[in-house]
Coordinates of C-alpha atoms in Angstrom, one line a residue:
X1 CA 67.5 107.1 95.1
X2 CA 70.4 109.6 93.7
X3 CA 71.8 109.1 96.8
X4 CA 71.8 105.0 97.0
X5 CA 73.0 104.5 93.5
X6 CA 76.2 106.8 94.2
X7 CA 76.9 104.7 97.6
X8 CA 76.7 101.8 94.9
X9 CA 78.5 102.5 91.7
X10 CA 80.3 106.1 92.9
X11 CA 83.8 106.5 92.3
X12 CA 84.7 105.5 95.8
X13 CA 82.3 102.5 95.8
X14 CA 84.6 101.7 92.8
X15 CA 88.3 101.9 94.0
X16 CA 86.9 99.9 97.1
X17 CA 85.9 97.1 95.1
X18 CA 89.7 97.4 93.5
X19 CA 90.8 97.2 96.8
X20 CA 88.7 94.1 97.8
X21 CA 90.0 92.6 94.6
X22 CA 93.5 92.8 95.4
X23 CA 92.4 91.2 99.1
X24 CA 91.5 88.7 96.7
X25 CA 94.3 88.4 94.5
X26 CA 97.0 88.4 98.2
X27 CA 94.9 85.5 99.4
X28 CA 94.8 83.2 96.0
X29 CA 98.2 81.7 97.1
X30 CA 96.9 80.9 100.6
X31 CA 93.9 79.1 99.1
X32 CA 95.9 77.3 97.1
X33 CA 97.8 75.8 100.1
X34 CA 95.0 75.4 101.9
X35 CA 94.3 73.1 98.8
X36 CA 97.5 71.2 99.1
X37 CA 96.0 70.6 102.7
X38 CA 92.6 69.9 102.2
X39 CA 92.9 67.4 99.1
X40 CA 94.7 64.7 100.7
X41 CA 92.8 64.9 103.7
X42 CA 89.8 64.6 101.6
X43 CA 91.2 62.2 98.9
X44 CA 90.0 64.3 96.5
X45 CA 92.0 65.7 93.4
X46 CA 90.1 68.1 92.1
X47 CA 89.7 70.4 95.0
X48 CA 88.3 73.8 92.7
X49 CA 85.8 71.7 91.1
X50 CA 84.1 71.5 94.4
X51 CA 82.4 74.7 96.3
X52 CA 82.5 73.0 99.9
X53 CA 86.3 72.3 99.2
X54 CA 87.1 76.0 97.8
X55 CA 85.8 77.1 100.5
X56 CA 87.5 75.0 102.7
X57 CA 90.6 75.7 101.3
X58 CA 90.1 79.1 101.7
X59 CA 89.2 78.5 105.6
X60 CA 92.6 76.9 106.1
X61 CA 94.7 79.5 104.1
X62 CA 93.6 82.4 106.1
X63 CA 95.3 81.4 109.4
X64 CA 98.5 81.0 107.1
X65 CA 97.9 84.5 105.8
X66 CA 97.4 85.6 109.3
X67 CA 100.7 84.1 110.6
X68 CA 102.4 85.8 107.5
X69 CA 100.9 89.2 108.1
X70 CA 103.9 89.6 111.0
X71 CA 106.3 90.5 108.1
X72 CA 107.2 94.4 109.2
X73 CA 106.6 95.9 105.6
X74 CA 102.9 94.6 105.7
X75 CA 101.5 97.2 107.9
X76 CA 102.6 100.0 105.7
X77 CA 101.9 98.2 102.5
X78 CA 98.5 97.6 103.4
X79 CA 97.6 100.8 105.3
X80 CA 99.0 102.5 101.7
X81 CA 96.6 100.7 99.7
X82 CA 93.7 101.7 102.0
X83 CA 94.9 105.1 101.8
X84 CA 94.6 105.4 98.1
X85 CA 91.6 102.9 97.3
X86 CA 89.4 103.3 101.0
X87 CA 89.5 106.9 101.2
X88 CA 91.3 107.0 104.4
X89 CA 93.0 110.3 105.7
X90 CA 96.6 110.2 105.7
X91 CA 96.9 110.7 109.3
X92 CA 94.5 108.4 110.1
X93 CA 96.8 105.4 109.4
X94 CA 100.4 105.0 110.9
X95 CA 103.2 105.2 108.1
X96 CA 105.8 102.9 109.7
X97 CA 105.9 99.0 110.4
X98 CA 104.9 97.2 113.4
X99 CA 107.2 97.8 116.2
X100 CA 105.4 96.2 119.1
X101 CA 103.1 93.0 120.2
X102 CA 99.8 95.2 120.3
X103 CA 100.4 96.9 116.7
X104 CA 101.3 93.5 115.1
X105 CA 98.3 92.0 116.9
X106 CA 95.8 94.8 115.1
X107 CA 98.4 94.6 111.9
X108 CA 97.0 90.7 111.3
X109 CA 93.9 91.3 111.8
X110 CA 93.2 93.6 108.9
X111 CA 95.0 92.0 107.0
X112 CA 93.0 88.6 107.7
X113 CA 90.1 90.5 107.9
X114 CA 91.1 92.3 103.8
X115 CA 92.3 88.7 102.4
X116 CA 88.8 87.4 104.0
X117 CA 86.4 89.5 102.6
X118 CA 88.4 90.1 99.6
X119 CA 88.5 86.4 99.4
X120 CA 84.8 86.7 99.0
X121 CA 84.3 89.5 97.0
X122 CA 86.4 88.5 94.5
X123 CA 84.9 84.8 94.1
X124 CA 81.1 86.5 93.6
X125 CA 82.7 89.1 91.0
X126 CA 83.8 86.2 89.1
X127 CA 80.6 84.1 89.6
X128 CA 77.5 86.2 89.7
X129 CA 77.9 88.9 86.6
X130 CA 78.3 86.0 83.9
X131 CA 75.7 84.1 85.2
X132 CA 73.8 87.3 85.4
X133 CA 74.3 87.5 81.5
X134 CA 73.4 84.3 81.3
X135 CA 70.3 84.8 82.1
X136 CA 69.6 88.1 80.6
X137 CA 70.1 86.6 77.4
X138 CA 68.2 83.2 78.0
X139 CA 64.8 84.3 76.9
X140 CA 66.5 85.4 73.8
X141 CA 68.2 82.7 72.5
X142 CA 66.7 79.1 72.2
X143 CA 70.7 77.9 72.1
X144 CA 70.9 78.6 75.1
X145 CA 68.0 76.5 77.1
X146 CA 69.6 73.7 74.9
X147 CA 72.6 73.3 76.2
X148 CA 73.7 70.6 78.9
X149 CA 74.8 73.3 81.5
X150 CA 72.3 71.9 83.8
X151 CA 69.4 74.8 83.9
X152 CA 66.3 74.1 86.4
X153 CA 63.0 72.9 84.2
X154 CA 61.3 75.8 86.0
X155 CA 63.1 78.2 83.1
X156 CA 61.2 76.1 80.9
X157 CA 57.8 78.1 81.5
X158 CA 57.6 82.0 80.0
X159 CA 56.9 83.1 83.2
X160 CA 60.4 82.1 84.4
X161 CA 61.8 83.1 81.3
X162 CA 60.6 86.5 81.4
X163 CA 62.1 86.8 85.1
X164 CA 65.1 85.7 84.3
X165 CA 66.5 89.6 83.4
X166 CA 65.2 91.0 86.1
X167 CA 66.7 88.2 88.2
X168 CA 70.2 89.1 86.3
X169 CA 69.2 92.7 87.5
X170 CA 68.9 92.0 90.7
X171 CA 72.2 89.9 91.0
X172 CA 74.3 92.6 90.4
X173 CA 72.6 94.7 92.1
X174 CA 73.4 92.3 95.0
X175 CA 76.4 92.1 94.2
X176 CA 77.6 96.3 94.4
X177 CA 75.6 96.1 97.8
X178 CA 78.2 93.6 99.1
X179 CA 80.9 95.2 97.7
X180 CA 79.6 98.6 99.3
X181 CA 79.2 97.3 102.6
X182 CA 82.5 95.5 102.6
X183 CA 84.3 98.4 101.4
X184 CA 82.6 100.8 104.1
X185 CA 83.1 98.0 106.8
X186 CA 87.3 98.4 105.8
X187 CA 86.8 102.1 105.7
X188 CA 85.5 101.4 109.3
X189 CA 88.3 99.4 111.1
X190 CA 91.2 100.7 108.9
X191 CA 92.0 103.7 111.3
X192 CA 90.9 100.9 114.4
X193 CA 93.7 98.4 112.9
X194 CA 95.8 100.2 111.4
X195 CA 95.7 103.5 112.6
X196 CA 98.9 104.9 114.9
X197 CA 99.4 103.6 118.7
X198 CA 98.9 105.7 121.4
X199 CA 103.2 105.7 121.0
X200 CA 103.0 106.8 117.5
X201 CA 100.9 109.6 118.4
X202 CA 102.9 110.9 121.4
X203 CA 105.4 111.0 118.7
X204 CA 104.0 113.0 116.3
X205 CA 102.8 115.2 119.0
X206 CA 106.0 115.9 119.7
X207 CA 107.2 116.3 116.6
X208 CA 104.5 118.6 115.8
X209 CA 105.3 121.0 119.4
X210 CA 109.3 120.7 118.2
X211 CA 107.9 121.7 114.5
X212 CA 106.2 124.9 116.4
X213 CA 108.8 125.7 118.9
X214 CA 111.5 125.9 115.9
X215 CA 109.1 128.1 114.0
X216 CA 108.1 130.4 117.3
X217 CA 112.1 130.6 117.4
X218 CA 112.4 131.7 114.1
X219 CA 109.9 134.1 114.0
X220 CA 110.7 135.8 117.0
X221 CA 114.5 136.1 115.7
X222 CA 113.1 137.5 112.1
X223 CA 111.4 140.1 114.5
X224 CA 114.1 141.1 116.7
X225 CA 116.6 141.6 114.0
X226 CA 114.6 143.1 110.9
X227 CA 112.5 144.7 112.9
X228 CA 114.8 146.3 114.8
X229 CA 117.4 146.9 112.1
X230 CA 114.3 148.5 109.9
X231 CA 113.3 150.6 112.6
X232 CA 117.5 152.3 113.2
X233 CA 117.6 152.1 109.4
X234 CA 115.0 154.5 109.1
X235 CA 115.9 156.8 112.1
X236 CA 119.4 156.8 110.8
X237 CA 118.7 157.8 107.6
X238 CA 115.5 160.5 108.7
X239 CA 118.9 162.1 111.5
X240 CA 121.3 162.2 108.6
X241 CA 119.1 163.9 106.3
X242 CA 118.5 166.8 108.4
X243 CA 121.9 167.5 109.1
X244 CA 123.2 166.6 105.7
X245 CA 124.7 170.4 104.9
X246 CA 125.3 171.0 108.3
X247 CA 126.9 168.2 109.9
X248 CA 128.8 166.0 107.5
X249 CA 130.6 164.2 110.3
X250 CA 127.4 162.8 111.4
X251 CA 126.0 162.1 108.3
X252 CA 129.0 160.0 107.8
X253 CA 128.7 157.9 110.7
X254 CA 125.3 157.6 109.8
X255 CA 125.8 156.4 106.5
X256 CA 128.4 154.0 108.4
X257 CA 125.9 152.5 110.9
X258 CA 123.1 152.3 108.1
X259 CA 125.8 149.4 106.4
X260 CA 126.7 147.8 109.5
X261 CA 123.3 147.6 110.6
X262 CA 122.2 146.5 106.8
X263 CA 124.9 143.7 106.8
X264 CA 124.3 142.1 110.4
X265 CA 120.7 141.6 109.3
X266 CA 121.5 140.1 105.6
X267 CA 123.7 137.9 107.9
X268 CA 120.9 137.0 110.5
X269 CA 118.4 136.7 107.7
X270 CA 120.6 134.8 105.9
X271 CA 120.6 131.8 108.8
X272 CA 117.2 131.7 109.5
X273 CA 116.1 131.2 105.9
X274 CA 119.4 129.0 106.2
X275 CA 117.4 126.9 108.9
X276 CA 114.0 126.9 107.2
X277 CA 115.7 125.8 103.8
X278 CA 118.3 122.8 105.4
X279 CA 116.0 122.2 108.1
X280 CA 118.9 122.6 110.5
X281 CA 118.3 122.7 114.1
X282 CA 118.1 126.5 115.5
X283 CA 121.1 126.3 117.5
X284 CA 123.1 125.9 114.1
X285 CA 122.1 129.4 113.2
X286 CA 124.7 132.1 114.5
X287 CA 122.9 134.8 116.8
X288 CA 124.5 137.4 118.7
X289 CA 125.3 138.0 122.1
X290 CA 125.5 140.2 125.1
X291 CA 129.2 139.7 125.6
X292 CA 130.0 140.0 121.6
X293 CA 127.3 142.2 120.3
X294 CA 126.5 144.9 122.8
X295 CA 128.6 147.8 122.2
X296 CA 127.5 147.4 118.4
X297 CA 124.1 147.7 119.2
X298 CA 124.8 150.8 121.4
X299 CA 126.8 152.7 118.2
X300 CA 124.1 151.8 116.2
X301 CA 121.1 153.1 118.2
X302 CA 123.2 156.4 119.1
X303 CA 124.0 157.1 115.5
X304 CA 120.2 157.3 115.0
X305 CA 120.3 160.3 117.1
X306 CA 118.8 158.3 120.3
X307 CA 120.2 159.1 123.6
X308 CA 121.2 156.2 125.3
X309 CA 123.1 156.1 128.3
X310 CA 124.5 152.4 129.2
X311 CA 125.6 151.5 132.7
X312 CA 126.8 147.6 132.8
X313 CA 128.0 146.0 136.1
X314 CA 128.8 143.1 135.0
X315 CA 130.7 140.9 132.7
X316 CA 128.9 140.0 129.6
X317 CA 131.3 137.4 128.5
X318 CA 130.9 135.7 132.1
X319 CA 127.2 135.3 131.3
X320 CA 126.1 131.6 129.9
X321 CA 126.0 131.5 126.2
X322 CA 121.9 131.0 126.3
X323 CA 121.4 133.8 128.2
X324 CA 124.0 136.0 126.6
X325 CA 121.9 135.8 123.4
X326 CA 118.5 136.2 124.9
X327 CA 119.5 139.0 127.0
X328 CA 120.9 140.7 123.6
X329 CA 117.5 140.2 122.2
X330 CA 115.7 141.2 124.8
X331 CA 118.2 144.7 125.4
X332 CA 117.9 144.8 121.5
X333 CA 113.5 144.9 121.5
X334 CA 113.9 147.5 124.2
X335 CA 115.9 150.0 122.4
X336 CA 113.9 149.1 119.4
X337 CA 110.5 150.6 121.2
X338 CA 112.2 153.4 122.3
X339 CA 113.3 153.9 118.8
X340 CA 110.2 153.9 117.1
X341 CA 108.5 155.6 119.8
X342 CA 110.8 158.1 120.3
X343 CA 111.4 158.4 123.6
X344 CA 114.8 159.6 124.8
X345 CA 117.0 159.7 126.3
X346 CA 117.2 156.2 127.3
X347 CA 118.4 154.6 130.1
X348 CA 119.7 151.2 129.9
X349 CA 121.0 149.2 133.0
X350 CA 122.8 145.5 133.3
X351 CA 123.5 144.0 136.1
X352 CA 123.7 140.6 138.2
X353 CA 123.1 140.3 141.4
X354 CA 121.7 136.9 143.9
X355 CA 122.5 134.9 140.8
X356 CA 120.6 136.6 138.2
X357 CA 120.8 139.0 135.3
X358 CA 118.7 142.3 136.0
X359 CA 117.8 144.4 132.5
X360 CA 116.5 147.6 133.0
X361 CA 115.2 150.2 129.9
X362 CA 113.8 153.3 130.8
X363 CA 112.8 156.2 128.6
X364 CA 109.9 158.7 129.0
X365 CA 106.3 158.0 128.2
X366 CA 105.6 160.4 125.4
X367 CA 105.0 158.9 122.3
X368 CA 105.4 155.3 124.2
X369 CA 102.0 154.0 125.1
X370 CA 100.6 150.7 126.0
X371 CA 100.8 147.7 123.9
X372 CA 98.0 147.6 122.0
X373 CA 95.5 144.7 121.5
X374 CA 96.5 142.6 118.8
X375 CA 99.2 145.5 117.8
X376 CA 103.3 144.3 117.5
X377 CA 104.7 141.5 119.4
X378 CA 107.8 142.7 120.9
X379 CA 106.8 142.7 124.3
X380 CA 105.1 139.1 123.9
X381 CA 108.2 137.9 122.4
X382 CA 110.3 139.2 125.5
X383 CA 107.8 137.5 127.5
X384 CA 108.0 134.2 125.5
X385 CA 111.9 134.5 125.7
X386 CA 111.9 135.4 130.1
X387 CA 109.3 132.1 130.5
X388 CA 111.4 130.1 128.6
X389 CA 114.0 130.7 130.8
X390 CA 112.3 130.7 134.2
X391 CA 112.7 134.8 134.6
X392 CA 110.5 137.2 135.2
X393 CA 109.7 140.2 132.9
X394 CA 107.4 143.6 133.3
X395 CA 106.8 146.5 130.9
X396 CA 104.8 149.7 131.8
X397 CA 104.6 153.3 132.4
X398 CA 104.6 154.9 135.7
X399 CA 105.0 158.2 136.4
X400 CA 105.5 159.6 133.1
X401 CA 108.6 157.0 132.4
X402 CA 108.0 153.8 129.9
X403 CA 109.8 150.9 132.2
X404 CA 111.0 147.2 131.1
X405 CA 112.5 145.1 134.0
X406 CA 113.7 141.4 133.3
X407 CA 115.1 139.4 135.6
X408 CA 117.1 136.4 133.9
X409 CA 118.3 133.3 136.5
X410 CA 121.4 132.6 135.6
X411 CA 121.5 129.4 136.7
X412 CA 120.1 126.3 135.5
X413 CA 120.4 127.9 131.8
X414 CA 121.0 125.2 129.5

């Protein structure tokens, strides 16, 4: 019972019955030219003092609203309203007009099918609660069963008379069950009729993968270079403490890579949050490269007091621009495990050959195990950054030595 009188007179059931009253305020000016139609026709003058003509009136300016409904701004007008008065999700109705035949075809009929049953609603809430009070109040006042308003001689008898409130009752009762079920029937078809196409949705599927890739990007730079620069930061500063009355020289150039290292990442970080702030496009934020950034990278690592030993037989500024900057990133998240791991010396090779870009870092196993499940997400990143561009990648130890192989096509990288 609880249950029934909230699908009733709830807060919901409420804002639908706004929203069938303003179905029923848009179609007053069709009824009224439906009027202008049907009283000459009929030779009548007095069209509303007749129910048959109301209602054909009403019957001829619905085809007018429906022919009117093809106006672009009416399929986000009305798909608003049911948002805020039906309940509807917000993704469950489309935000733009009607672009084509289909979505202007289903745009026309809600809005025919809201003006219709609005239409109706709204002629009963006018009608049936004053006559409901009418009649609640009959028995009591003996004005009232005087007056010329036409009441049946049945309401004459007490038996009638003592009806007559529960008849009132039962009226409006009626009357929030119509209301209900028209409400819920909109509810219904609004995501049917006005819900996105099978276009719009591709769309914001897209939209939503584009939203993701940028993100992945993001995150995956915020990786490489924090991560990487927090990881030589700390080694940097742990080498130069241990030889700080010993070997002032190195402490020095320490103390010199710990700023550089510092000021390239408040750079980096700088354009990511750059990106997420303006929305930019990723390839508006400045990264570094293989043919600009390499022998930086090197002087930082080493001033950590890692071994690294470089062999490059190629020409990174040859390279194409998209795979100069993944290859840094990738070279960079190599030296970065070895880093925190500690394995050294490190051996890093570049090289092309049968028109692709081979990166190589080995150091020893040690303290270098296996990624571990659900652990850091370097080597899924190098991974996500080799698929994207059609290479191959592989990471493992093998005979006491931690190896990473990628192999980078270099062409066809756009």
């Amino acid at each position: 019972m609880t249950r029934t009188w909230g699908l009733l007179f709830d807060g919901r059931a409420r804002r639908r019955w706004i929203h069938l009253i303003l179905g029923g305020a848009l179609a007053m000016p069709y009824v009224l030219v439906g009027s202008v139609v049907v009283g000459p026709l009929t030779g009548v003058n007095d069209v509303f003092g007749s129910l048959p003509l109301q209602l054909g009136s009403f019957a001829v300016g619905l085809p007018i609203a429906t022919v009117t409904s093809l106006f672009p701004l009416t399929r986000p007008l009305e798909a608003g309203a049911a948002r805020a008065l039906c309940g509807i999700e917000g993704d469950a109705l489309a935000h733009g007009p009607a672009r084509t035949r289909s979505e202007r075809g289903r745009t026309a009929a809600w809005f025919t099918l809201h003006l219709g049953l609005g239409g109706i609603i709204s002629g009963m809430s006018l009608a049936v609660p004053p006559f409901a009070v009418f009649l609640m109040l009959l028995p009591l006042f003996q004005g009232l069963r005087d007056t010329r308003i036409g009441t049946p001689e049945v309401l004459e008898h007490g038996w009638a008379l003592a009806l007559c409130p529960v008849a009132a009752l039962a009226m409006l009762i009626a009357l929030a069950a119509c209301v209900a079920a028209c409400g819920a029937l909109l509810a219904h078809w609004a995501p049917a009729l006005l819900g996105p196409s099978p276009a719009d949705r591709l769309a914001a599927a897209e939209a939503r993968a584009a939203d993701l890739a940028v993100r992945n990007r993001l995150a995956r730079e915020l990786h490489d270079s924090v991560g990487h620069a927090l990881s030589a930061v700390t080694l940097q500063a742990s080498a130069a403490r241990r030889v700080l009355d010993t070997d002032p020289d190195f402490v020095r150039e320490a103390l010199a890579a710990i700023e550089d290292t510092t000021r390239r990442t408040v750079g980096e970080l700088d354009a990511v949050l750059g990106v997420l702030r303006d929305g930019d496009a990723p390839g508006t934020a400045p990264a570094p490269t293989l043919a600009a950034d390499l022998d930086g990278l090197l002087r930082r690592t080493r001033a950590a007091g890692q071994r690294v030993t470089a062999t490059v037989d190629t020409g990174p500024a040859a390279l194409p621009p998209l795979v100069s900057r993944e290859a840094y990133r990738i070279v960079q998240e190599g030296l970065n495990n070895a880093l925190k791991h500690a394995g050294e010396p490190v051996a890093l090779r570049i090289a092309t050959a049968d028109g692709h870009l081979d990166i190589a870092v080995e150091n020893p196993l040690g303290a270098c195990p296996a990624p571990r499940p659900g652990g850091g997400h370097g080597l899924r990143g190098i991974a996500d950054r080799v698929r994207l561009l059609g290479g191959t990648s592989r990471a493992g130890a093998e005979n006491g030595t931690w190896h990473l192989h990628v192999r980078l096509p270099l062409k066809g990288s756009t």
